[in-house]
Amino acid sequence: MKAERTDEAARLEALRQYEILDTEPEAAYDSLAQLAAYICGAPMALVNFIDEHRQWFKAKVGLDVPEMPRNVGLSYLCQERRDIVVVTDTLADEKLAKNPVVTAEPYVRFYAGVPLITPKGDMLGTLCVLDRVPRELSQKQIEALLALSRQVISQLELRRNLAEVSRYAEELEQAETSLRQSEERLKLALKTARLGSWQLDLKTQELSASNQCKLNFGLPPEAEFSYNMLFECIHPEDRAYVQESVKQALENKTDYEAEYRNIWPDGSVHWLLARGRGVDEVNEPARMIGVTLDISERKQVEEEFKRQNRRSQLFAEITVKIRETLQIEEILHTTVTEVQKLLQADRVLIFQLWADGSGTVVQEAVLPGWLAILGQNIVDPCFKKEYLKRYRQGRVSAIEDIESAHIRPCHREFLQQFAVRANLVVPILLREGIWGLLLAHQCATPRRWNSSETELLQQLANQIGIAISQAQSLEKETCYSQELARSNAELEQFAYVASHDLQEPLRMVTSYLQLLEQRYKSKLDANADQFIAYAVDGAHRMQTLINELLNYSRVSTRGQPFVPVDCSTVLKQAIANLQVAIKESGAIVTHDPLPEVIADATQLTQVFQNLISNAIKFRQNLTPQIHIGVVKGGGTDADRESLNVIPAKDEWLFWVRDNGIGIESQYAERIFVIFQRLHGRAKYPGTGIGLAICKKIIERHGGNIWVESEPGQGSIFYFTIPDKAGKQS
Ligand code: ADP
């Protein structure tokens, strides 16, 4: 069943391919039906095709209906047998006698049908003859009927082939149309691309050029055009390059290609792309043929692209410059020079405004031939009144042509003084107000400023504003630190001079007091003895104080150059200087193996001496134990086991540890300030200068000093000395 259904589907598909169903009657089929009726002597004949539901009559003789249901009629017999079927009398067959075409119109008694079978074997329908009376067919008639059925098939085949041919023709036509269209498009493209062609005879230098080629050189089609003329049209700066390109191409037998400018008779400059090739070469090319293409638009786009690039570059450059240096003059100079080049403006300047509304041209880049106004103080009466306010609000002013612009006459006159024809002005703003203006002038011609030019100037003005603000604060800071350094130096000088000059009278006071003491002790009353003792003590203290102060001020003024110093020698010296105190207190001083550092030996001795003497002085009621340790930054963990501090890689960390009274942490910083002491003189004598001297010395060496301590637990004074020797090696 399934196979049959598939066959039927294939048959129906084949039938559809012949595209015959429901078509208009055609003479060829009508004639075949008539012939069949005539040959068989029958009143009715049909050429029918059978689809899913019906028998459709392509040609009919003696019948009026266009089709019949598939189950009505006798064609199915042919379909079943796939061969000629002749029913001489339908009433003789019981089954056929009940067929509606037998029982009713057209009351068929005789039927002879031939299946219409395609070359591929699909049965599409029948060619049949019918009669209302029984009859028989002779062999000749049967053969004729078969022959006619083959004719029907031939007609069908013909029809299909024709259909295919016409489809093909249609496709061809379509292809042709699209070819024609693309040809037209090509022509149009050539025309709009302004592609000209040329041919050059290399021996005679005779040039023949297409009309478009001439147009590309700004010449009318009828113009004479020779090789020499062509060269004259080329921009003088590009001539040598074009000649060289042609020569190279001919020598190397390669294609010639050059992009060059040509100047039209009206003076305008146009870009051309020329391509060519030597031809007819047996040994040497005889001719060169090629094309020229107007690429002015492309060049314009390229130029614009390059300009954009240069703009971003310039912007980046100036921004970097601002970050790197705050040399305002240099920044402003670069700005005007580069902007002038980039905008091809006749003059670019920076105008600094003063409080009274006048201003000075502080930077200028101007093309030769135009008035230079650098350094000029300018007072613009119009400007003062109305423009300043608007510029303060960030307004940008662009004038395309001052002659036609709606500006006040006084403004126009003002600009005319400097031969300005068009200008672009952007304000340079600081947080607190307007600093000045960045201006571009076009003197020769009017000029329309485009948005990217305006934007660039605005961005640059913003950057300049930032740079100026930064420079101003830097200047303030520099002034401040210079002032600080100056007053420090003055103070030092004062301290030095004061202490130095005080020494002499003080020595006199001391020696005379001592004399008084020696001569008159016990000779005056008890009070007098006490007074003398106080005076001597005061004078002594004052001397110590003055000495210390001198030491302090000498740290920076009398420092020795830094040289390699053996720290153990330095420490030995310090201990030797403290011999008496060490002996008296029974202090035990130990130390790690000490390195060589780059330092001022005298000052380093002073540091060790001050720290050890403090460690002895601020002892508790037990034997002072003092240890001097050192570790190099970047050392092993074992080296720093007992340390809370990790020294940096390129420094030495020293410490002086004692078991003395300790210091409360809140005073840890204060003790390094000059004259700061935590105890009364009666208990612990001193001046409060020792640690300040240590701090000054260590800082002169590029290090730091600090203390870690707890009351009653002793103290550790740390200091660092940069390992300059390590760095040099
Ligand atoms: P001076 O020793 O003349 O008082 P310094 O500048 O050397 O002056 O010291 C300042 C103060 O720091 C001392 O008065 C003392 O209070 C405190 N100090 C310094 N070294 C120690 C120490 N090793 N132990 C406890 N306190 C100390």
PDB file of N, CA, C and O in Angstrom, residues 259 261 271 295-311 341-342 344 452:
ATOM      1  N   GLU A 259      50.917  59.306  -6.021  1.00  0.00           N
ATOM      2  CA  GLU A 259      49.862  60.207  -5.556  1.00  0.00           C
ATOM      3  C   GLU A 259      50.477  61.587  -5.511  1.00  0.00           C
ATOM      4  O   GLU A 259      51.500  61.781  -4.850  1.00  0.00           O
ATOM      5  N   ARG A 261      49.959  66.143  -6.192  1.00  0.00           N
ATOM      6  CA  ARG A 261      49.036  67.272  -6.293  1.00  0.00           C
ATOM      7  C   ARG A 261      49.162  67.901  -7.671  1.00  0.00           C
ATOM      8  O   ARG A 261      50.259  67.906  -8.227  1.00  0.00           O
ATOM      9  N   TRP A 271      44.289  66.528  -5.579  1.00  0.00           N
ATOM     10  CA  TRP A 271      45.127  65.331  -5.439  1.00  0.00           C
ATOM     11  C   TRP A 271      44.752  64.309  -6.496  1.00  0.00           C
ATOM     12  O   TRP A 271      43.573  64.055  -6.720  1.00  0.00           O
ATOM     13  N   ILE A 295      41.648  61.962  -6.122  1.00  0.00           N
ATOM     14  CA  ILE A 295      41.533  61.450  -4.741  1.00  0.00           C
ATOM     15  C   ILE A 295      41.513  62.595  -3.727  1.00  0.00           C
ATOM     16  O   ILE A 295      41.850  62.408  -2.570  1.00  0.00           O
ATOM     17  N   SER A 296      41.100  63.769  -4.216  1.00  0.00           N
ATOM     18  CA  SER A 296      41.114  64.936  -3.314  1.00  0.00           C
ATOM     19  C   SER A 296      40.283  64.695  -2.059  1.00  0.00           C
ATOM     20  O   SER A 296      40.708  65.010  -0.952  1.00  0.00           O
ATOM     21  N   GLU A 297      39.108  64.070  -2.263  1.00  0.00           N
ATOM     22  CA  GLU A 297      38.243  63.867  -1.102  1.00  0.00           C
ATOM     23  C   GLU A 297      38.891  62.934  -0.096  1.00  0.00           C
ATOM     24  O   GLU A 297      38.904  63.181   1.099  1.00  0.00           O
ATOM     25  N   ARG A 298      39.440  61.831  -0.650  1.00  0.00           N
ATOM     26  CA  ARG A 298      40.103  60.864   0.235  1.00  0.00           C
ATOM     27  C   ARG A 298      41.244  61.542   0.993  1.00  0.00           C
ATOM     28  O   ARG A 298      41.425  61.338   2.184  1.00  0.00           O
ATOM     29  N   LYS A 299      41.989  62.369   0.263  1.00  0.00           N
ATOM     30  CA  LYS A 299      43.119  63.064   0.884  1.00  0.00           C
ATOM     31  C   LYS A 299      42.639  63.994   1.985  1.00  0.00           C
ATOM     32  O   LYS A 299      43.267  64.112   3.025  1.00  0.00           O
ATOM     33  N   GLN A 300      41.500  64.633   1.701  1.00  0.00           N
ATOM     34  CA  GLN A 300      40.952  65.544   2.709  1.00  0.00           C
ATOM     35  C   GLN A 300      40.623  64.786   3.980  1.00  0.00           C
ATOM     36  O   GLN A 300      40.925  65.221   5.081  1.00  0.00           O
ATOM     37  N   VAL A 301      39.983  63.612   3.773  1.00  0.00           N
ATOM     38  CA  VAL A 301      39.623  62.793   4.931  1.00  0.00           C
ATOM     39  C   VAL A 301      40.894  62.373   5.663  1.00  0.00           C
ATOM     40  O   VAL A 301      40.986  62.446   6.891  1.00  0.00           O
ATOM     41  N   GLU A 302      41.899  61.949   4.872  1.00  0.00           N
ATOM     42  CA  GLU A 302      43.166  61.523   5.481  1.00  0.00           C
ATOM     43  C   GLU A 302      43.796  62.673   6.263  1.00  0.00           C
ATOM     44  O   GLU A 302      44.275  62.498   7.370  1.00  0.00           O
ATOM     45  N   GLU A 303      43.781  63.853   5.617  1.00  0.00           N
ATOM     46  CA  GLU A 303      44.369  65.027   6.264  1.00  0.00           C
ATOM     47  C   GLU A 303      43.656  65.330   7.566  1.00  0.00           C
ATOM     48  O   GLU A 303      44.283  65.589   8.579  1.00  0.00           O
ATOM     49  N   GLU A 304      42.321  65.256   7.502  1.00  0.00           N
ATOM     50  CA  GLU A 304      41.525  65.549   8.688  1.00  0.00           C
ATOM     51  C   GLU A 304      41.869  64.552   9.788  1.00  0.00           C
ATOM     52  O   GLU A 304      42.022  64.891  10.955  1.00  0.00           O
ATOM     53  N   PHE A 305      42.020  63.285   9.368  1.00  0.00           N
ATOM     54  CA  PHE A 305      42.359  62.220  10.297  1.00  0.00           C
ATOM     55  C   PHE A 305      43.723  62.509  10.944  1.00  0.00           C
ATOM     56  O   PHE A 305      43.896  62.410  12.149  1.00  0.00           O
ATOM     57  N   LYS A 306      44.675  62.916  10.063  1.00  0.00           N
ATOM     58  CA  LYS A 306      46.019  63.224  10.571  1.00  0.00           C
ATOM     59  C   LYS A 306      45.951  64.397  11.541  1.00  0.00           C
ATOM     60  O   LYS A 306      46.591  64.393  12.581  1.00  0.00           O
ATOM     61  N   ARG A 307      45.142  65.395  11.142  1.00  0.00           N
ATOM     62  CA  ARG A 307      45.027  66.568  12.011  1.00  0.00           C
ATOM     63  C   ARG A 307      44.469  66.169  13.371  1.00  0.00           C
ATOM     64  O   ARG A 307      44.981  66.570  14.406  1.00  0.00           O
ATOM     65  N   GLN A 308      43.441  65.307  13.325  1.00  0.00           N
ATOM     66  CA  GLN A 308      42.834  64.844  14.579  1.00  0.00           C
ATOM     67  C   GLN A 308      43.895  64.175  15.429  1.00  0.00           C
ATOM     68  O   GLN A 308      43.973  64.363  16.634  1.00  0.00           O
ATOM     69  N   ASN A 309      44.708  63.350  14.746  1.00  0.00           N
ATOM     70  CA  ASN A 309      45.755  62.619  15.447  1.00  0.00           C
ATOM     71  C   ASN A 309      46.746  63.569  16.079  1.00  0.00           C
ATOM     72  O   ASN A 309      47.139  63.389  17.222  1.00  0.00           O
ATOM     73  N   ARG A 310      47.135  64.561  15.248  1.00  0.00           N
ATOM     74  CA  ARG A 310      48.118  65.517  15.759  1.00  0.00           C
ATOM     75  C   ARG A 310      47.534  66.288  16.933  1.00  0.00           C
ATOM     76  O   ARG A 310      48.216  66.561  17.913  1.00  0.00           O
ATOM     77  N   ARG A 311      46.214  66.562  16.841  1.00  0.00           N
ATOM     78  CA  ARG A 311      45.565  67.280  17.928  1.00  0.00           C
ATOM     79  C   ARG A 311      45.630  66.476  19.218  1.00  0.00           C
ATOM     80  O   ARG A 311      46.019  66.981  20.257  1.00  0.00           O
ATOM     81  N   LYS A 341      50.949  75.724  14.440  1.00  0.00           N
ATOM     82  CA  LYS A 341      51.264  74.778  13.357  1.00  0.00           C
ATOM     83  C   LYS A 341      50.043  73.941  13.018  1.00  0.00           C
ATOM     84  O   LYS A 341      49.716  73.703  11.865  1.00  0.00           O
ATOM     85  N   LEU A 342      49.396  73.485  14.062  1.00  0.00           N
ATOM     86  CA  LEU A 342      48.284  72.567  13.867  1.00  0.00           C
ATOM     87  C   LEU A 342      47.092  73.228  13.192  1.00  0.00           C
ATOM     88  O   LEU A 342      46.499  72.681  12.265  1.00  0.00           O
ATOM     89  N   GLN A 344      47.254  75.956  11.563  1.00  0.00           N
ATOM     90  CA  GLN A 344      47.712  76.765  10.434  1.00  0.00           C
ATOM     91  C   GLN A 344      47.144  78.167  10.558  1.00  0.00           C
ATOM     92  O   GLN A 344      46.674  78.763   9.580  1.00  0.00           O
ATOM     93  N   SER A 452      35.981  70.889  16.122  1.00  0.00           N
ATOM     94  CA  SER A 452      37.112  70.188  16.732  1.00  0.00           C
ATOM     95  C   SER A 452      38.232  71.169  17.074  1.00  0.00           C
ATOM     96  O   SER A 452      38.954  70.987  18.046  1.00  0.00           O
TER      97      SER A 452
END
